[in-house]
XYZ file of N, CA and C in Angstrom:
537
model
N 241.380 75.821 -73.118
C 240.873 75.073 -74.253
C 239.381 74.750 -74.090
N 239.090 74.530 -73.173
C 237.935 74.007 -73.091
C 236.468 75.009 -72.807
N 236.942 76.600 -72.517
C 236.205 77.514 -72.962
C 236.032 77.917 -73.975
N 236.888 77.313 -75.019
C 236.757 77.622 -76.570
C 235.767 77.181 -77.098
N 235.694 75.568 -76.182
C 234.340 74.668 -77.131
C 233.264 75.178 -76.754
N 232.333 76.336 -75.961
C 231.737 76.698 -75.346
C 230.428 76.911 -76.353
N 230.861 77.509 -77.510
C 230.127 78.194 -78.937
C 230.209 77.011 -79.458
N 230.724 75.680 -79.610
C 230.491 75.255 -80.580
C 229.256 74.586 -80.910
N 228.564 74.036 -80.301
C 227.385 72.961 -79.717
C 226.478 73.857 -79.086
N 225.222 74.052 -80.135
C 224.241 74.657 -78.827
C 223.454 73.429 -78.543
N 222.765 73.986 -76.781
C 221.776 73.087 -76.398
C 222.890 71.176 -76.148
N 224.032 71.486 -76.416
C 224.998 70.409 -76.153
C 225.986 69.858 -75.279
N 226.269 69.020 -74.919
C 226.982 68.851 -73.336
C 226.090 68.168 -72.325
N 227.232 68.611 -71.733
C 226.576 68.037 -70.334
C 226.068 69.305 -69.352
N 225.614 69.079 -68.180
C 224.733 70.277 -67.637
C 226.137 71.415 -66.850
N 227.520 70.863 -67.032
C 228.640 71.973 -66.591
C 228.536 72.314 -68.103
N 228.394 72.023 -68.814
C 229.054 72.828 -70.769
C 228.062 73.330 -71.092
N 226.243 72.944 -70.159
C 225.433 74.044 -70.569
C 225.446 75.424 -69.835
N 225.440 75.053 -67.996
C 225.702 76.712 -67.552
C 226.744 77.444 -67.800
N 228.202 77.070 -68.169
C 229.279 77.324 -68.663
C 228.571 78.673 -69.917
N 227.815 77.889 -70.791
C 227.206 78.840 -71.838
C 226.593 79.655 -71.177
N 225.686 79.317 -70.421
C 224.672 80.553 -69.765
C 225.339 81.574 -68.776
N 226.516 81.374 -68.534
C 227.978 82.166 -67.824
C 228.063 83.177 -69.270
N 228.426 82.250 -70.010
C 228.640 83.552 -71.415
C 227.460 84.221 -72.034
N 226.846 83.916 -72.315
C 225.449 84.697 -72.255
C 225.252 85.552 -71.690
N 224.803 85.520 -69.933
C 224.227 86.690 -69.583
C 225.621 87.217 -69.066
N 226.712 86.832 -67.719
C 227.554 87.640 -67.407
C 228.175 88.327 -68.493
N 228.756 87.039 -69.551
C 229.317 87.855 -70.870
C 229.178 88.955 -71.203
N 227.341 89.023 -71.590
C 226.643 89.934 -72.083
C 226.706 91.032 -71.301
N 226.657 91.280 -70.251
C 226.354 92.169 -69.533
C 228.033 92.592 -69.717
N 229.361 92.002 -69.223
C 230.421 92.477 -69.867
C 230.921 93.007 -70.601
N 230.140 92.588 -72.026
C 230.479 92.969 -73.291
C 229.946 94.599 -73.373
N 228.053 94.586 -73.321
C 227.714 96.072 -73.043
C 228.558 96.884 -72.904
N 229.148 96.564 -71.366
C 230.450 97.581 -70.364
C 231.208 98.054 -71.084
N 231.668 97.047 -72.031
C 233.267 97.184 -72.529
C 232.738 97.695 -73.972
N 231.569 97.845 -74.345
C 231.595 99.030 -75.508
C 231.025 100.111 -74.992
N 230.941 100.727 -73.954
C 230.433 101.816 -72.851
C 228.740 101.780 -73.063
N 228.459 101.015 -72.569
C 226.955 100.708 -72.718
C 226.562 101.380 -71.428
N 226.178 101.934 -71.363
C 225.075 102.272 -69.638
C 224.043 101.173 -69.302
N 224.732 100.105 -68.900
C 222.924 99.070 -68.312
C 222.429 99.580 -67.230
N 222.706 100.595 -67.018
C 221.849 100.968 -65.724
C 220.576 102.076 -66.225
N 220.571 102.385 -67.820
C 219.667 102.900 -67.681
C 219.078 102.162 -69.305
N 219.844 100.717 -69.775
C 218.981 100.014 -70.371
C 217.608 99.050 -70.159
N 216.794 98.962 -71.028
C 216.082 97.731 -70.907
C 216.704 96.382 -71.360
N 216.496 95.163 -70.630
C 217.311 93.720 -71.040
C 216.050 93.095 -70.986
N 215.931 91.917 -72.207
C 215.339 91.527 -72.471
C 215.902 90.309 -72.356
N 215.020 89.388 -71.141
C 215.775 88.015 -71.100
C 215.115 86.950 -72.142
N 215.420 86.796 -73.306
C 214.728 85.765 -74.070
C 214.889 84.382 -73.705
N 214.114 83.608 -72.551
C 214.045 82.278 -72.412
C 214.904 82.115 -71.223
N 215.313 81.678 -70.051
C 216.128 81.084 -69.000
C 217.821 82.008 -69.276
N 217.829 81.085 -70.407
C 219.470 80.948 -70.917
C 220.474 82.070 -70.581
N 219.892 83.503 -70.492
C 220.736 84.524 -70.237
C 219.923 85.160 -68.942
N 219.580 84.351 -68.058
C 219.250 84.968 -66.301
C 220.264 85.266 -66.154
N 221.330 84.741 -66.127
C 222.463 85.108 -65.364
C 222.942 86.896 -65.016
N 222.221 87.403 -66.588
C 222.565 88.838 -66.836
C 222.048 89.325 -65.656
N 220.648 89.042 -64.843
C 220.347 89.651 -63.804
C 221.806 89.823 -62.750
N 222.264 88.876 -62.682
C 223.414 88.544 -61.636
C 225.064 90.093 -61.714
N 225.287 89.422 -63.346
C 225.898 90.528 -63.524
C 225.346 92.147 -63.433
N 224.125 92.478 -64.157
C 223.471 93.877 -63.111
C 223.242 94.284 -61.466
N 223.388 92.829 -61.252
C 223.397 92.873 -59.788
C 224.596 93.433 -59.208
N 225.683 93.053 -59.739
C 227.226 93.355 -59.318
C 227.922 94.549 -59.716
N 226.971 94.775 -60.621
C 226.829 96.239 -61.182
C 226.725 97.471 -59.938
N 224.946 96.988 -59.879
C 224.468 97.875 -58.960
C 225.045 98.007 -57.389
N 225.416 96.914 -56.901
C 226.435 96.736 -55.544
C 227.667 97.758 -55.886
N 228.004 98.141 -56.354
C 229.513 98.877 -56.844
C 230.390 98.309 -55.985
N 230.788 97.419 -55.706
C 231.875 96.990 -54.859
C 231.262 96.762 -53.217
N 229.975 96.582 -53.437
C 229.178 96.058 -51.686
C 229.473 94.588 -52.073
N 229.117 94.375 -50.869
C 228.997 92.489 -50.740
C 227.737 91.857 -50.683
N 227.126 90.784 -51.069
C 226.565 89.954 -51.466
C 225.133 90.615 -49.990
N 226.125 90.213 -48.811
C 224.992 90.484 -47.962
C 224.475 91.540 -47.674
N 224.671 92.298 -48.268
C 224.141 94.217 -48.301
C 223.574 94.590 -49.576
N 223.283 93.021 -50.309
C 221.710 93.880 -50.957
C 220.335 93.774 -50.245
N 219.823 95.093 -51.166
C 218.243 95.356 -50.099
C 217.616 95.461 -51.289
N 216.408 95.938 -51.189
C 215.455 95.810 -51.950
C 215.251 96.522 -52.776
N 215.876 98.078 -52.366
C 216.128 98.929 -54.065
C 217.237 98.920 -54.769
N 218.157 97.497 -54.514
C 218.935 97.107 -55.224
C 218.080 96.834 -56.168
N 217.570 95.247 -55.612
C 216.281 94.236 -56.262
C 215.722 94.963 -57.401
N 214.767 96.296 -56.639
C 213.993 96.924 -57.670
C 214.903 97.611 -58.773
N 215.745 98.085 -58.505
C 216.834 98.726 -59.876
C 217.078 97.940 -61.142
N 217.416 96.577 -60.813
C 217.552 95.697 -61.680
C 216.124 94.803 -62.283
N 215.585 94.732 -61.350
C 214.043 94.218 -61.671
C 213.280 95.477 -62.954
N 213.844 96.733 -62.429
C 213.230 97.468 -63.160
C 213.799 97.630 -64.787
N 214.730 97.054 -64.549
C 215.659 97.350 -66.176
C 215.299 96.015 -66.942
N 214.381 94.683 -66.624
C 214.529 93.820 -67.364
C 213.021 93.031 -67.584
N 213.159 92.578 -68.553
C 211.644 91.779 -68.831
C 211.874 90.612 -69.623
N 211.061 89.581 -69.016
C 211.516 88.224 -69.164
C 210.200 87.778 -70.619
N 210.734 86.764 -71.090
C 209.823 86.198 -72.373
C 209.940 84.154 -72.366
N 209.155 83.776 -71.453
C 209.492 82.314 -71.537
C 208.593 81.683 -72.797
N 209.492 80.298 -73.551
C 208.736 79.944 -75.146
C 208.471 78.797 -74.361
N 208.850 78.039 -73.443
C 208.600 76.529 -73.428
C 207.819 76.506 -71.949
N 206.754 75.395 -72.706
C 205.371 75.375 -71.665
C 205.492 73.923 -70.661
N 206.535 73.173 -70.508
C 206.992 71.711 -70.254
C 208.211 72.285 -69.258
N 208.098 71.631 -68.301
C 209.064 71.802 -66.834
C 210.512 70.973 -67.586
N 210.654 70.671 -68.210
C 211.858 69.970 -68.659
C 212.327 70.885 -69.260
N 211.799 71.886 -69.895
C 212.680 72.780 -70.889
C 212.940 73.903 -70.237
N 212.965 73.612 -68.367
C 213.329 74.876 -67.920
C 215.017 74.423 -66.764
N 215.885 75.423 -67.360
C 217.501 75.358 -67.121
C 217.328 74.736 -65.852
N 218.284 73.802 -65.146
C 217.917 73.604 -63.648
C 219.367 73.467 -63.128
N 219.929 73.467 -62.510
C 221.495 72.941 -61.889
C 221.657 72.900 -60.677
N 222.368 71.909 -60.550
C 222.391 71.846 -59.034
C 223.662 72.566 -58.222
N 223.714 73.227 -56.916
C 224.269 73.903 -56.142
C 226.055 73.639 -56.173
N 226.410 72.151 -56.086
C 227.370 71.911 -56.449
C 228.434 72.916 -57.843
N 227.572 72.306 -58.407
C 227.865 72.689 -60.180
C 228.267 74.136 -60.221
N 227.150 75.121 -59.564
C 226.922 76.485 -59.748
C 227.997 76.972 -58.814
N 228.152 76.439 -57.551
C 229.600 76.894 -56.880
C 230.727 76.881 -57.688
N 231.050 75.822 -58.234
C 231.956 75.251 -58.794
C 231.977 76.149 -60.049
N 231.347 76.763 -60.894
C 231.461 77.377 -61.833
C 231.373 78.704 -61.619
N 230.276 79.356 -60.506
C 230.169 80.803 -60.271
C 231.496 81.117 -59.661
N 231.927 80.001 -58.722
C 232.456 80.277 -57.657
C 231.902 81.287 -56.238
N 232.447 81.468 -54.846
C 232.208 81.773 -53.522
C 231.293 83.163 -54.085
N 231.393 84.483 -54.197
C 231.049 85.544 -54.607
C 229.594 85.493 -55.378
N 229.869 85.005 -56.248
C 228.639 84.815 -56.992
C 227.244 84.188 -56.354
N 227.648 82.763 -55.852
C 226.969 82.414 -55.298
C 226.179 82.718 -54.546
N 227.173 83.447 -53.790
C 226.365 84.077 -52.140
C 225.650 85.310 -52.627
N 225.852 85.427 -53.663
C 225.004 86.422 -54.442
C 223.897 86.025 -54.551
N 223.682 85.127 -55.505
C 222.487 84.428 -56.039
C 221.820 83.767 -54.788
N 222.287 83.658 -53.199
C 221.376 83.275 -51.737
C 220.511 84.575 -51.271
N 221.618 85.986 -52.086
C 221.248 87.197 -51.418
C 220.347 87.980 -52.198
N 220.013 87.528 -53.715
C 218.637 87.660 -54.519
C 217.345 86.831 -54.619
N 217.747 85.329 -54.086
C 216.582 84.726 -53.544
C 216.748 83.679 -55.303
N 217.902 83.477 -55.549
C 218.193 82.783 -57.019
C 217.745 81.362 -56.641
N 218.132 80.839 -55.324
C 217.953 79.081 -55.049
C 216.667 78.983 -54.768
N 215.981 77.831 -55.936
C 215.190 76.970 -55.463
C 215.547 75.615 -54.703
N 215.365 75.646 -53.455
C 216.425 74.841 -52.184
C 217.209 74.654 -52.702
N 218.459 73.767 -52.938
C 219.615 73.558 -53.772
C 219.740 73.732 -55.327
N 219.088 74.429 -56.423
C 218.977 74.509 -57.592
C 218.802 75.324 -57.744
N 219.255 76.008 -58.833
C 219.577 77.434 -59.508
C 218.375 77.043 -60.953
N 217.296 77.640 -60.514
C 216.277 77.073 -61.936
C 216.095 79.029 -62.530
N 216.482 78.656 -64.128
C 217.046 79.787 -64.518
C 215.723 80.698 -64.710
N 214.996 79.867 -64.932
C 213.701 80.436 -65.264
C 212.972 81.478 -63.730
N 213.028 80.964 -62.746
C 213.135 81.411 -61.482
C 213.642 82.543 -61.392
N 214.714 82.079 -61.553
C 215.796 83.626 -61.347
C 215.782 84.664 -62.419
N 215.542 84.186 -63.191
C 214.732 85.332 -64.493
C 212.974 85.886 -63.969
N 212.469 85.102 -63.740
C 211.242 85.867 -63.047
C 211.311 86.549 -61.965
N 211.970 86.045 -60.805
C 212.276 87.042 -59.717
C 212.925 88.324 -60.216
N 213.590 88.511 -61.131
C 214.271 89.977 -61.401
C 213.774 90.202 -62.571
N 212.737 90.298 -62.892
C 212.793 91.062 -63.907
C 211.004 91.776 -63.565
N 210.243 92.853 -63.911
C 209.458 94.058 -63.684
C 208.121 93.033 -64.584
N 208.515 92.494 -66.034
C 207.423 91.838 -66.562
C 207.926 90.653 -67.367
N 206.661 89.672 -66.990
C 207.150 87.986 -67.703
C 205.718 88.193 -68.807
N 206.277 87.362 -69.671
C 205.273 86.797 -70.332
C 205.726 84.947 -71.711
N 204.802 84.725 -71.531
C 204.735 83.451 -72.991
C 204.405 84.055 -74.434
N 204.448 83.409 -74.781
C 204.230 83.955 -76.372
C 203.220 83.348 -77.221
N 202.128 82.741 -76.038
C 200.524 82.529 -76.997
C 199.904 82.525 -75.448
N 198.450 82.642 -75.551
C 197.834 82.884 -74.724
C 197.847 81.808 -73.746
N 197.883 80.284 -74.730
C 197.766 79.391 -73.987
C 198.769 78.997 -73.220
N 200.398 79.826 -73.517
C 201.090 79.395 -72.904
C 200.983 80.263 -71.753
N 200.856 81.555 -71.752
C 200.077 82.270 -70.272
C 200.001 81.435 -69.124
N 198.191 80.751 -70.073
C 198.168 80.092 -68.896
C 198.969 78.655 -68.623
N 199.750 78.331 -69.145
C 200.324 76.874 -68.980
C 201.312 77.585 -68.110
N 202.287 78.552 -68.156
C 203.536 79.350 -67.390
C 202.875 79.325 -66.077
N 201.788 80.169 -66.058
C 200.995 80.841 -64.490
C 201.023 79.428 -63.890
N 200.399 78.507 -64.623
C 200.512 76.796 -63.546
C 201.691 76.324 -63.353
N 202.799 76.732 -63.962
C 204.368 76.359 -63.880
C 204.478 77.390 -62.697
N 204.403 78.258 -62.192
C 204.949 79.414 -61.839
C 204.028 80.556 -60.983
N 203.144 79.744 -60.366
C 201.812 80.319 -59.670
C 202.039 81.626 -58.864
N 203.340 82.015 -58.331
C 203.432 83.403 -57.675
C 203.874 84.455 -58.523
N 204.197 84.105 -59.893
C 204.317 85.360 -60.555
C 202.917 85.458 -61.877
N 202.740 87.013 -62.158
C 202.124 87.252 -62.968
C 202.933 87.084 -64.133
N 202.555 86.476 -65.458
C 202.879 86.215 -66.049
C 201.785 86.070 -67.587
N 201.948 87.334 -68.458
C 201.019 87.963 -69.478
C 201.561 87.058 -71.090
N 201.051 87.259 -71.585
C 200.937 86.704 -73.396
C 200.930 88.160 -74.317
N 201.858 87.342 -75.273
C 202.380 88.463 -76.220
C 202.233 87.207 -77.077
N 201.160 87.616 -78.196
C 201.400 86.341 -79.256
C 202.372 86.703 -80.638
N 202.722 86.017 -80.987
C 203.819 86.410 -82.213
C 203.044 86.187 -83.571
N 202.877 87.740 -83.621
C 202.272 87.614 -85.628
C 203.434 87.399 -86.686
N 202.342 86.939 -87.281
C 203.258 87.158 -88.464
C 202.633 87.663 -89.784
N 203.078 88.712 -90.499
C 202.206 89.045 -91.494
C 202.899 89.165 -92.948
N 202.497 87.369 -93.451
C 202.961 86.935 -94.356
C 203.000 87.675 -95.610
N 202.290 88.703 -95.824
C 202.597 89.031 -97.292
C 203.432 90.655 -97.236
N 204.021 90.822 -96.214
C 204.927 91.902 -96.131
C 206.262 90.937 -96.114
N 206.815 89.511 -96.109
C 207.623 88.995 -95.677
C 208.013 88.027 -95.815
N 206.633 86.850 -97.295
C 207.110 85.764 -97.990
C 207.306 86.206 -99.491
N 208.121 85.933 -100.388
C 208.253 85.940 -101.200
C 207.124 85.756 -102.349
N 207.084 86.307 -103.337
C 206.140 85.737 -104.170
C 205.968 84.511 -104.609
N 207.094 83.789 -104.915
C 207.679 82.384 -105.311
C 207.054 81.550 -104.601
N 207.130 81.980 -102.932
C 206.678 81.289 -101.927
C 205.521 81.557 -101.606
N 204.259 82.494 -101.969
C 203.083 82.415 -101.202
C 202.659 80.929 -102.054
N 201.207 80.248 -101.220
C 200.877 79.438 -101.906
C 199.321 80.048 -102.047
């Protein structure tokens, strides 16, 4: 029952009913692909915002084919790093996913976890999603220049580029609506 309420409330709950979502999101996602015969091993994933890092995790378990947690190496890393590119919108340390170690056991469970020790996912006890979306993925960026640079001061060891979002209103407001 209580995976049902999962969709109902976004951005709602408490911080188990938010990673709970971010469980369905990226592992989901990466599930779902599978199960309509998707090849992610030779897609691009586009992590829009924290919320679906997790997908790194599930490509991760992908690429292991049945290895264990402690026998990834680094052209694991790069395989999956290479299939994904991250896009962070929020320039404020509060609007970035955080959970604590407890929680993430308790929900990843043993496997997962020791997963996420063996990709370098923990910031000391916290799973900060944004983290673990930058460590795996090939390219980050914000979505105005200024957030560039506001991210790079959030996030000083990764490069992290600007993609600003146009918009070109008269292919796309109504006539009714230009003013």
């Amino acid at each position: 029952d209580y995976d049902c309420t999962l969709s109902e409330v976004l951005y709602g709950g408490d911080s188990r009913y938010r990673l709970c979502q971010e469980v369905v999101l990226g592992l989901g996602g990466v599930a779902m692909l599978g199960a309509l015969g998707m090849d992610s091993s030779v897609m691009q994933h586009h992590i829009n915002e924290g919320h679906a890092a997790l997908l790194t995790l599930g490509l991760m378990e992908r690429e292991l084919d049945g290895r264990q947690a402690w026998e990834v190496n680094e052209a694991d890393m790069g395989s999956v790093r290479s299939r994904c590119i991250f896009t962070t919108h929020t320039p404020v340390p509060a609007g970035h996913d955080k959970f604590e170690r407890p929680l993430v056991e308790g929900v990843l469970g043993e496997d997962r976890s020791a997963l996420l020790t063996a990709v370098g996912g923990w910031d000391h006890d916290t799973l900060n999603m944004t983290l673990l979306a930058l460590r795996l993925s090939h390219w980050a960026n914000g979505v105005a220049k200024r957030h560039q640079d506001v991210s790079r001061e959030m996030f000083p060891t990764y490069d992290i580029h600007s993609v600003t979002n146009g918009v070109h209103t008269k292919t796309w407001v109504s006539a009714d609506m230009e003013l």
